[in-house]
Coordinates of C-alpha atoms in Angstrom, one line a residue:
Chain A
X329 CA 0.0 0.0 0.0
X330 CA 1.5 3.3 -1.0
X331 CA 1.7 6.3 1.3
X332 CA 0.0 9.5 0.2
X333 CA 1.1 11.7 3.1
X334 CA 2.9 11.3 6.4
X335 CA 3.9 13.1 9.6
X336 CA 7.3 12.1 10.8
X337 CA 7.9 12.9 14.5
X338 CA 5.8 16.1 14.2
X339 CA 4.9 18.2 17.2
X340 CA 3.3 21.7 17.4
X341 CA 3.2 24.2 20.2
X342 CA 1.5 27.6 19.9
X343 CA 1.3 30.2 22.7
X344 CA 2.7 27.8 25.2
X345 CA 0.0 25.2 24.5
X346 CA 1.0 21.7 23.2
X347 CA -1.4 21.3 20.2
X348 CA 0.1 18.1 19.0
X349 CA 2.5 15.8 20.9
X350 CA 5.3 14.1 18.8
X351 CA 3.3 12.1 16.3
X352 CA 4.2 9.9 13.4
X353 CA 1.3 8.9 11.1
X354 CA 1.3 7.4 7.6
X355 CA -1.8 8.0 5.5
X356 CA -2.5 5.3 2.9
X357 CA -3.3 6.3 -0.7
X358 CA -6.7 5.5 -2.3
X359 CA -8.6 5.6 1.0
X360 CA -10.8 8.0 2.9
X361 CA -9.3 8.8 6.4
X362 CA -11.4 10.6 9.0
X363 CA -9.8 12.6 11.8
X364 CA -12.0 12.5 14.8
X365 CA -11.9 13.9 18.3
X366 CA -13.2 16.7 20.6
X367 CA -12.7 20.4 19.9
X368 CA -9.2 21.2 20.8
X369 CA -8.0 17.6 20.4
X370 CA -5.7 18.7 17.5
X371 CA -7.8 17.8 14.5
X372 CA -7.5 21.2 12.8
X373 CA -3.8 21.3 13.7
X374 CA -3.2 18.0 12.0
X375 CA -5.1 19.2 8.9
X376 CA -3.2 22.6 8.8
X377 CA 0.1 20.7 9.0
X378 CA -0.9 18.5 6.0
X379 CA -2.1 21.6 4.1
X380 CA 1.2 23.3 4.8
X381 CA -0.4 26.3 6.6
X382 CA 1.3 25.5 9.8
X383 CA 5.0 24.6 10.2
X384 CA 5.8 21.9 12.8
X385 CA 8.1 22.7 15.7
X386 CA 9.7 19.3 15.4
X387 CA 9.7 16.7 12.7
X388 CA 8.5 17.2 9.2
X389 CA 5.5 16.5 6.9
X390 CA 5.7 14.7 3.6
X391 CA 3.3 14.5 0.6
X392 CA 4.1 12.0 -2.1
X393 CA 7.4 11.4 -0.3
X394 CA 8.4 15.1 -0.7
X395 CA 8.9 17.3 2.3
X396 CA 6.2 19.9 2.3
X397 CA 8.4 22.6 3.6
X398 CA 10.5 22.6 0.4
X399 CA 7.5 23.2 -1.9
X400 CA 6.1 26.5 -3.1
X401 CA 2.4 27.4 -2.8
X402 CA 1.9 26.2 -6.4
X403 CA 3.7 23.0 -6.0
X404 CA 1.7 22.2 -2.9
X405 CA -1.6 23.0 -4.6
X406 CA -0.7 20.6 -7.4
X407 CA -0.5 17.9 -4.8
X408 CA -3.2 18.7 -2.3
X409 CA -6.5 20.6 -2.4
X410 CA -8.5 22.0 0.5
X411 CA -12.2 22.3 1.0
X412 CA -12.9 24.5 4.1
X413 CA -16.0 25.8 5.7
X414 CA -15.6 29.1 3.9
X415 CA -18.4 29.5 1.2
X416 CA -18.2 33.3 0.8
X417 CA -16.7 34.7 -2.4
X418 CA -16.2 38.5 -2.5
X419 CA -17.7 40.3 -5.5
X420 CA -20.1 38.8 -8.1
X421 CA -17.8 36.3 -9.8
X422 CA -19.6 33.7 -11.9
X423 CA -19.8 30.0 -11.1
X424 CA -17.5 29.3 -14.0
X425 CA -14.9 31.9 -12.8
X426 CA -14.7 30.3 -9.4
X427 CA -14.4 26.8 -10.7
X428 CA -11.7 28.0 -13.1
X429 CA -9.6 29.0 -10.0
X430 CA -9.1 25.3 -9.4
X431 CA -6.7 25.5 -12.3
X432 CA -4.4 28.3 -11.2
X433 CA -1.9 25.8 -9.7
X434 CA -1.3 24.4 -13.2
X435 CA -0.9 27.7 -15.0
X436 CA 2.1 27.6 -17.4
X437 CA 2.4 23.8 -17.2
X438 CA 1.5 21.4 -20.0
X439 CA -1.6 20.3 -18.0
X440 CA -3.1 23.8 -18.4
X441 CA -3.9 22.9 -22.0
X442 CA -6.9 20.9 -20.9
X443 CA -8.2 23.6 -18.5
X444 CA -11.5 24.3 -20.3
X445 CA -12.5 20.7 -20.6
X446 CA -11.6 20.0 -17.0
X447 CA -13.7 22.9 -15.9
X448 CA -16.6 21.8 -18.1
X449 CA -16.4 18.3 -16.7
X450 CA -16.4 19.6 -13.1
X451 CA -19.4 21.9 -13.8
X452 CA -21.3 19.0 -15.3
X453 CA -20.3 16.5 -12.6
X454 CA -21.6 18.9 -9.9
X455 CA -24.8 19.9 -11.7
X456 CA -23.7 23.5 -12.3
X457 CA -23.5 23.6 -16.1
X458 CA -26.9 25.4 -16.4
X459 CA -25.9 28.1 -13.9
X460 CA -22.3 28.6 -15.0
X461 CA -22.9 32.3 -15.8
X462 CA -24.7 33.1 -12.6
X463 CA -23.0 35.2 -9.9
X464 CA -22.0 33.0 -6.9
X465 CA -23.3 35.6 -4.6
X466 CA -26.8 34.9 -5.8
X467 CA -26.7 31.1 -5.1
X468 CA -28.2 29.0 -2.3
X469 CA -25.9 27.4 0.3
X470 CA -26.1 24.0 -1.3
X471 CA -25.3 25.4 -4.7
X472 CA -22.3 27.3 -3.3
X473 CA -21.0 24.1 -1.7
X474 CA -21.2 22.4 -5.1
X475 CA -19.3 25.3 -6.7
X476 CA -16.4 24.8 -4.3
X477 CA -16.5 21.0 -4.7
X478 CA -16.2 21.5 -8.5
X479 CA -13.4 24.0 -8.0
X480 CA -11.5 21.6 -5.8
X481 CA -12.1 18.8 -8.3
X482 CA -10.8 20.9 -11.1
X483 CA -7.6 21.3 -9.1
X484 CA -6.9 17.6 -9.7
X485 CA -4.7 17.1 -6.7
X486 CA -4.3 13.6 -5.5
X487 CA -4.7 14.5 -1.9
X488 CA -8.0 16.1 -0.8
X489 CA -8.3 17.7 2.6
X490 CA -11.7 18.6 4.1
X491 CA -11.8 20.9 7.2
X492 CA -15.3 20.5 8.6
X493 CA -16.6 21.1 5.1
X494 CA -19.7 19.0 5.9
X495 CA -21.0 21.4 8.6
X496 CA -24.2 23.2 7.7
X497 CA -25.0 20.9 4.8
X498 CA -28.5 19.5 4.2
X499 CA -28.9 15.8 3.7
X500 CA -28.9 15.9 -0.1
X501 CA -25.7 18.0 -0.4
X502 CA -24.0 15.9 2.2
X503 CA -24.7 12.8 0.3
X504 CA -23.4 14.4 -2.9
X505 CA -20.3 15.3 -1.0
X506 CA -19.8 11.8 0.3
X507 CA -20.3 10.4 -3.2
X508 CA -17.7 12.6 -4.8
X509 CA -15.2 11.8 -2.0
X510 CA -15.7 8.1 -2.7
X511 CA -15.3 8.6 -6.4
X512 CA -12.0 10.5 -5.7
X513 CA -10.7 7.6 -3.5
X514 CA -11.8 4.9 -6.0
X515 CA -9.9 6.6 -8.8
X516 CA -6.7 6.4 -6.7
X517 CA -6.9 9.7 -4.8
X518 CA -6.7 10.2 -1.1
X519 CA -9.1 12.0 1.2
X520 CA -8.6 13.2 4.7
X521 CA -11.7 14.5 6.5
X522 CA -12.0 16.4 9.7
X523 CA -15.6 16.1 10.8
X524 CA -17.8 16.2 13.9
X525 CA -20.3 13.8 12.3
X526 CA -18.9 10.7 13.9
X527 CA -22.0 8.5 13.2
X528 CA -21.8 9.3 9.5
X529 CA -18.0 8.8 9.3
X530 CA -18.5 5.1 10.3
X531 CA -19.9 4.5 6.9
X532 CA -18.4 7.3 4.8
X533 CA -14.7 6.6 5.6
X534 CA -12.3 3.7 5.5
X535 CA -9.8 4.6 8.2
X536 CA -9.9 6.7 11.3
X537 CA -7.4 8.7 13.3
X538 CA -8.7 9.2 16.8
X539 CA -7.3 12.2 18.6
X540 CA -7.3 13.2 22.3
X541 CA -5.5 16.2 23.7
X542 CA -3.1 16.4 20.9
X543 CA -2.2 12.8 20.7
X544 CA -3.3 10.0 18.4
X545 CA -5.1 7.3 20.4
X546 CA -5.7 5.1 17.5
X547 CA -5.2 4.9 13.7
X548 CA -6.8 2.1 11.8
X549 CA -9.9 0.8 9.9
X550 CA -13.1 2.6 10.8
X551 CA -14.8 -0.6 12.0
X552 CA -12.1 -1.1 14.6
X553 CA -11.4 2.4 15.6
X554 CA -15.0 3.6 16.0
X555 CA -16.1 1.2 18.7
X556 CA -17.6 2.0 22.1
X557 CA -14.5 1.8 24.2
X558 CA -12.3 3.7 21.8
X559 CA -14.9 6.5 21.5
X560 CA -15.2 6.6 25.3
X561 CA -11.5 7.1 25.5
X562 CA -11.6 9.9 23.0
X563 CA -14.8 11.7 24.1
X564 CA -15.2 10.6 27.7
X565 CA -18.9 9.6 27.1
X566 CA -20.8 6.6 25.9
X567 CA -22.0 6.6 22.3
X568 CA -25.5 5.1 21.7
X569 CA -24.2 2.4 19.3
X570 CA -21.5 -0.2 19.1
Chain B
X422 CA -28.4 34.9 -15.7
X423 CA -26.4 37.9 -14.7
X424 CA -26.5 40.4 -17.5
X425 CA -23.1 41.8 -18.4
X426 CA -21.6 43.8 -21.2
X427 CA -18.5 42.4 -23.0
X428 CA -15.5 44.3 -21.7
X429 CA -14.0 44.9 -25.2
X430 CA -17.2 46.5 -26.3
X431 CA -17.3 48.6 -23.1
X432 CA -13.7 49.7 -23.7
X433 CA -14.5 50.8 -27.3
X434 CA -17.4 52.8 -26.1
X435 CA -15.3 54.5 -23.4
X436 CA -12.5 55.2 -26.0
X437 CA -15.0 56.9 -28.3
X438 CA -16.2 58.9 -25.3
X439 CA -12.7 59.9 -24.4
X440 CA -12.0 61.1 -27.9
X441 CA -15.2 63.2 -28.0
X442 CA -14.8 64.7 -24.6
X443 CA -11.1 65.4 -25.1
X444 CA -11.8 67.2 -28.4
X445 CA -14.5 69.3 -26.7
X446 CA -12.3 70.1 -23.6
X447 CA -9.6 71.4 -25.9
X448 CA -12.0 73.7 -27.8
X449 CA -14.2 75.0 -25.0
X450 CA -13.2 77.7 -22.6
X451 CA -13.5 81.4 -21.6
X452 CA -10.5 82.4 -23.6
X453 CA -10.3 82.2 -27.4
X454 CA -9.0 78.9 -28.7
X455 CA -5.7 80.1 -30.1
X456 CA -3.1 77.3 -30.7
X457 CA -1.0 78.8 -27.9
X458 CA -3.8 78.4 -25.3
X459 CA -4.8 75.0 -26.5
X460 CA -1.2 73.6 -26.6
X461 CA 0.2 75.1 -23.5
X462 CA -2.8 75.4 -21.1
X463 CA -5.7 73.1 -22.2
X464 CA -3.8 70.2 -23.6
X465 CA -1.6 69.5 -20.6
X466 CA -4.6 69.8 -18.4
X467 CA -6.5 67.3 -20.5
X468 CA -3.6 64.9 -20.4
X469 CA -3.3 65.4 -16.7
X470 CA -7.0 64.6 -16.1
X471 CA -6.6 61.4 -18.2
X472 CA -3.5 60.0 -16.4
X473 CA -4.7 61.0 -12.9
X474 CA -8.2 59.7 -13.5
X475 CA -6.8 56.4 -14.9
X476 CA -4.4 56.0 -11.9
X477 CA -7.1 56.7 -9.3
X478 CA -9.5 54.2 -10.8
X479 CA -7.0 51.4 -11.4
X480 CA -5.7 52.0 -7.8
X481 CA -9.2 51.5 -6.6
X482 CA -9.6 48.2 -8.4
X483 CA -6.3 46.9 -7.0
X484 CA -7.1 48.2 -3.5
X485 CA -10.6 46.7 -3.4
X486 CA -9.5 43.4 -4.9
X487 CA -6.4 42.9 -2.6
X488 CA -8.4 43.9 0.5
X489 CA -11.5 42.0 -0.6
X490 CA -13.6 45.1 0.0
X491 CA -15.7 47.3 -2.3
X492 CA -15.4 50.3 0.1
X493 CA -11.6 50.8 -0.2
X494 CA -10.5 54.0 -1.9
X495 CA -7.0 55.5 -1.9
X496 CA -8.2 58.7 -0.3
X497 CA -10.5 57.0 2.2
X498 CA -7.7 54.8 3.6
X499 CA -5.3 57.7 4.0
X500 CA -2.8 56.9 1.3
X501 CA -3.5 60.1 -0.7
X502 CA -3.1 62.2 2.5
X503 CA 0.3 60.5 3.0
X504 CA 1.2 61.4 -0.6
X505 CA 0.2 65.0 0.0
X506 CA 2.4 65.2 3.1
X507 CA 5.4 63.8 1.2
X508 CA 4.9 66.3 -1.6
X509 CA 4.5 69.3 0.8
X510 CA 7.6 68.3 2.7
X511 CA 9.5 68.2 -0.6
X512 CA 8.1 71.6 -1.6
X513 CA 9.0 73.1 1.8
X514 CA 12.6 72.2 1.2
X515 CA 12.6 73.8 -2.2
X516 CA 11.2 71.3 -4.7
X517 CA 8.7 72.5 -7.3
X518 CA 5.2 70.9 -7.6
X519 CA 4.6 68.8 -10.6
X520 CA 8.2 67.5 -10.9
X521 CA 9.9 64.2 -10.3
X522 CA 11.2 65.4 -6.9
X523 CA 7.7 66.1 -5.5
X524 CA 6.3 63.1 -7.3
X525 CA 8.9 60.8 -5.8
X526 CA 8.5 62.3 -2.3
X527 CA 4.7 61.9 -2.6
X528 CA 5.2 58.3 -3.6
X529 CA 7.3 57.7 -0.5
X530 CA 4.7 59.4 1.6
X531 CA 1.9 57.2 0.1
X532 CA 4.0 54.2 0.8
X533 CA 4.6 55.0 4.4
X534 CA 0.9 55.7 4.9
X535 CA 0.0 52.4 3.2
X536 CA 2.4 50.5 5.5
X537 CA 1.0 52.1 8.6
X538 CA -2.6 51.6 7.7
X539 CA -2.2 48.0 6.5
X540 CA 0.0 47.1 9.5
X541 CA -2.5 48.5 11.9
X542 CA -5.4 46.6 10.3
X543 CA -3.8 43.2 9.8
X544 CA -4.8 40.5 12.2
X545 CA -3.9 36.8 11.7
X546 CA -2.3 37.7 8.4
X547 CA -5.2 39.4 6.8
X548 CA -6.3 43.1 6.8
X549 CA -9.6 43.8 8.5
X550 CA -11.7 46.5 6.8
X551 CA -13.2 48.4 9.6
X552 CA -9.9 48.9 11.3
X553 CA -8.4 49.7 7.9
X554 CA -10.9 52.5 7.3
X555 CA -10.6 53.9 10.8
X556 CA -6.8 53.8 10.6
X557 CA -7.1 55.6 7.3
X558 CA -9.1 58.3 9.0
X559 CA -6.4 58.7 11.7
X560 CA -3.5 58.7 9.2
X561 CA -5.3 61.2 6.9
X562 CA -6.2 63.5 9.8
X563 CA -2.6 63.5 11.0
X564 CA -1.1 64.0 7.6
X565 CA -3.5 66.8 6.8
X566 CA -2.6 68.5 10.1
X567 CA 1.1 68.3 9.4
X568 CA 0.5 69.6 5.9
X569 CA -1.4 72.7 7.3
X570 CA 1.4 73.3 9.9
X571 CA 4.0 73.3 7.2
X572 CA 2.0 75.5 4.8
X573 CA 1.2 78.0 7.6
X574 CA 4.9 78.3 8.7
X575 CA 6.3 78.2 5.2
X576 CA 7.9 81.5 4.0
X577 CA 7.7 80.2 0.5
X578 CA 4.8 81.6 -1.5
X579 CA 4.9 78.5 -3.7
X580 CA 3.8 76.4 -0.8
X581 CA 1.4 79.0 0.6
X582 CA -0.6 79.4 -2.6
X583 CA -1.4 75.7 -2.5
X584 CA -4.7 75.8 -0.8
X585 CA -6.1 74.0 -3.8
X586 CA -4.5 71.0 -2.3
X587 CA -7.2 70.4 0.2
X588 CA -9.8 70.0 -2.5
X589 CA -7.8 68.9 -5.6
X590 CA -7.5 71.0 -8.8
X591 CA -6.1 70.6 -12.3
X592 CA -5.9 74.3 -12.9
X593 CA -2.1 74.4 -12.6
X594 CA -1.4 71.4 -14.8
X595 CA 1.8 71.6 -16.9
X596 CA 3.4 69.4 -19.5
X597 CA 6.2 68.5 -17.1
X598 CA 3.7 67.6 -14.4
X599 CA 1.6 65.5 -16.8
X600 CA 4.6 63.6 -18.1
X601 CA 5.8 63.0 -14.5
X602 CA 2.5 61.5 -13.5
X603 CA 2.4 59.4 -16.7
X604 CA 5.8 57.9 -15.9
X605 CA 4.7 56.9 -12.4
X606 CA 1.4 55.6 -13.7
X607 CA 3.1 53.4 -16.3
X608 CA 5.3 52.0 -13.5
X609 CA 2.3 51.3 -11.4
X610 CA 0.5 49.6 -14.3
X611 CA 3.6 47.4 -14.9
X612 CA 3.6 46.2 -11.3
X613 CA -0.2 45.7 -11.5
X614 CA 0.2 43.6 -14.6
X615 CA 2.1 41.0 -12.6
X616 CA -0.8 40.4 -10.3
X617 CA -4.0 40.8 -12.2
X618 CA -4.1 37.1 -13.1
X619 CA -3.9 36.1 -9.4
X620 CA -5.8 38.8 -7.7
X621 CA -9.2 37.3 -8.6
X622 CA -8.5 34.2 -6.5
X623 CA -8.1 36.3 -3.3
X624 CA -11.9 36.6 -3.4
X625 CA -12.0 33.1 -1.9
X626 CA -10.4 34.3 1.3
X627 CA -6.7 34.0 2.2
X628 CA -6.9 30.4 3.3
X629 CA -8.6 28.9 0.3
X630 CA -6.7 31.1 -2.1
X631 CA -3.4 29.9 -0.6
X632 CA -4.6 26.3 -0.9
X633 CA -5.4 26.9 -4.6
X634 CA -1.8 27.7 -5.1
X635 CA -1.7 31.5 -4.8
X636 CA 1.2 33.2 -2.9
X637 CA -1.3 35.4 -1.1
X638 CA 1.0 37.8 0.7
X639 CA 3.1 38.3 -2.4
X640 CA 0.1 39.1 -4.6
X641 CA -1.4 41.4 -2.0
X642 CA 1.7 43.4 -1.3
X643 CA 2.6 43.8 -5.0
X644 CA -1.0 45.0 -5.6
X645 CA -0.6 47.6 -2.8
X646 CA 2.8 48.6 -4.1
X647 CA 1.2 49.3 -7.5
X648 CA -1.5 51.4 -5.7
X649 CA 1.3 53.5 -4.1
X650 CA 2.9 54.1 -7.5
X651 CA -0.4 55.0 -9.2
X652 CA -1.4 57.5 -6.4
X653 CA 1.7 59.4 -5.3
X654 CA 2.7 61.4 -8.2
X655 CA -0.9 62.3 -9.1
X656 CA -1.5 63.7 -5.7
X657 CA 1.8 65.7 -5.9
X658 CA 0.6 67.2 -9.2
X659 CA -3.1 67.9 -8.5
X660 CA -3.9 67.4 -4.8
X661 CA -6.2 64.9 -3.2
X662 CA -9.2 63.8 -5.4
X663 CA -11.4 61.4 -3.5
X664 CA -14.1 58.9 -4.6
X665 CA -12.9 58.4 -8.2
X666 CA -11.1 55.3 -7.0
X667 CA -14.2 54.1 -5.2
X668 CA -17.0 54.9 -7.6
X669 CA -15.5 53.9 -11.0
X670 CA -14.5 50.3 -10.2
X671 CA -17.8 49.8 -8.5
X672 CA -19.8 51.0 -11.6
X673 CA -17.6 49.1 -14.0
X674 CA -18.0 45.9 -11.9
X675 CA -21.8 46.2 -12.3
X676 CA -21.4 46.6 -16.1
X677 CA -18.7 44.0 -17.0
X678 CA -18.4 41.8 -13.9
X679 CA -15.6 41.6 -11.3
X680 CA -12.7 39.9 -13.2
X681 CA -9.6 42.0 -12.4
X682 CA -7.9 42.0 -15.8
X683 CA -10.8 43.4 -17.8
X684 CA -11.8 45.6 -14.8
X685 CA -8.4 47.3 -14.7
X686 CA -8.6 48.2 -18.5
X687 CA -12.2 49.4 -18.4
X688 CA -11.9 51.2 -15.1
X689 CA -8.7 52.9 -16.2
X690 CA -10.5 54.3 -19.3
X691 CA -13.7 55.2 -17.3
X692 CA -11.6 56.9 -14.6
X693 CA -9.9 59.0 -17.2
X694 CA -13.2 59.9 -18.8
X695 CA -14.9 60.7 -15.5
X696 CA -12.1 63.0 -14.3
X697 CA -11.9 64.7 -17.7
X698 CA -15.7 65.3 -17.6
X699 CA -15.6 66.5 -14.0
X700 CA -12.7 68.8 -14.7
X701 CA -14.2 70.3 -17.8
X702 CA -17.5 70.8 -15.9
X703 CA -15.5 72.4 -13.0
X704 CA -13.8 74.7 -15.5
X705 CA -16.9 75.8 -17.5
X706 CA -20.0 75.5 -15.3
X707 CA -19.6 78.8 -13.5
X708 CA -17.2 80.6 -15.8
X709 CA -15.2 82.7 -15.3
X710 CA -15.1 81.2 -11.8
X711 CA -13.6 77.7 -11.5
X712 CA -14.6 75.0 -9.1
X713 CA -11.9 72.6 -7.6
X714 CA -12.5 69.3 -9.4
X715 CA -12.1 67.5 -6.1
X716 CA -15.3 69.2 -4.9
X717 CA -17.1 68.0 -8.1
X718 CA -16.0 64.4 -7.6
X719 CA -16.9 64.5 -3.9
X720 CA -20.4 65.9 -4.6
X721 CA -21.1 62.8 -6.7
X722 CA -18.9 60.3 -4.9
X723 CA -19.9 60.9 -1.3
X724 CA -23.5 60.0 -1.8
X725 CA -22.4 56.9 -3.8
X726 CA -20.1 55.9 -0.9
X727 CA -23.0 56.3 1.5
X728 CA -25.2 54.0 -0.7
X729 CA -22.4 51.4 -0.8
X730 CA -21.9 51.6 2.9
X731 CA -25.5 51.0 3.5
X732 CA -25.8 48.1 1.0
X733 CA -22.6 46.4 2.4
X734 CA -24.0 46.7 5.9
X735 CA -27.3 45.2 4.8
X736 CA -25.6 42.3 2.9
X737 CA -23.4 41.4 5.8
X738 CA -25.7 42.3 8.6
X739 CA -23.6 44.9 10.4
X740 CA -20.0 45.6 11.1
X741 CA -19.3 44.0 14.5

């Protein structure tokens, strides 16, 4: 099994608080990994490290076997995409404008030749083709989410990071999100999800990293990691299922 | 569907407008249109209106795009006041207005004001707009106070006669001044050209733009550097003219959409046209008396700013 991303002896301390104790994690390619834990357990820290937004105090982060610290913003974006909670776009850019920004990482490379067909494909895949000329500011919440999903798909990075991107989504949009994540993993890509929806993650992901107070309690297949006793360790309460 | 006009067509319309208004501005006036008056008085004034108007409008596009806010204007955030202070200091030590010396000093002043305002408003790596506008008020008030102290104490009549500065006027435009401003404007446009392709993506917010592959800080600071180059020399030559940088990009965004590249071209042309119309009106409306063109643009621009403020507040549900 190939490794999509890894943390090697990484620890993070900000403002005197230990956000992440020294941790080494290997994230397998072609799978969906959920990062689960309470607020403040280090989930967002872990994701920011993988995104390259946060530099570790010790250790280093690798994507595709390359140290993240040595890559430019563009080179990082060619390897990993991020879907955050942010849905707001300033000014009335069209749906197609926003989706086309998924391609800026490939500007000036041979792969930019296919920009328009990749954008069209993403628009069709996320059911946006009929509203491609609409201003994003005029769209509903669900439509906006699909715009950003299409943008991230157009970026064509093997590693896809989601930072609580499923918060505030209705059932239909959430299902569409899960489907496109599964598609990404099935086609060889890797997905890392930070989510509070533990019940859904049992079915939507393959592997789980369980965090508590900045330390990984467990990392393994969802069926094993999301059992009663492990969740009691992580959350300190009993979950209503086993 | 959002209805928008193609930007090339819009540019052509604006170019035709520029040709017509320029021709009219060269012919109209209290004095007879001798070739002497046209070439040495009206022509430099027309060219000055065009380059200053273009610089103001393009600076507005870059400022609004890089700060993600439609309310930003070089005068409102204190940059123009910084430029005025730089120019007045240079003039107080002997430089002449409308030259490279005052233009350069004004550019330095604009740069210092920009650094202060952006530094004061930046939190967690991104500038916050309310603090930015308020810091702009403070910087502008301070710079204006220092300007008036220098002017009051100055023995030089050259500095003293510059009360036009407070409202902005093109009446004293010279060929040398127009060429100076044009040189700085070209430099500003050259810097702007390196970021127009990336500036759009900042609309996602800093985090998502960086994840998409944009060097956010690099793009933002280059855009702000271009603003400084576009504003400084113009202020040194004609004083502070507010609201052109606010109103023009906003109107053009409604007509052609928000993409930065086309918006820079169309706003540049529209800014040139607007300032030329405003200056020609200021010159002719109450002849033989002349109005300061800054007063004309503020009479139109201030109500528009108010409207924008109100609409922005409604759309985001308050400032706090």
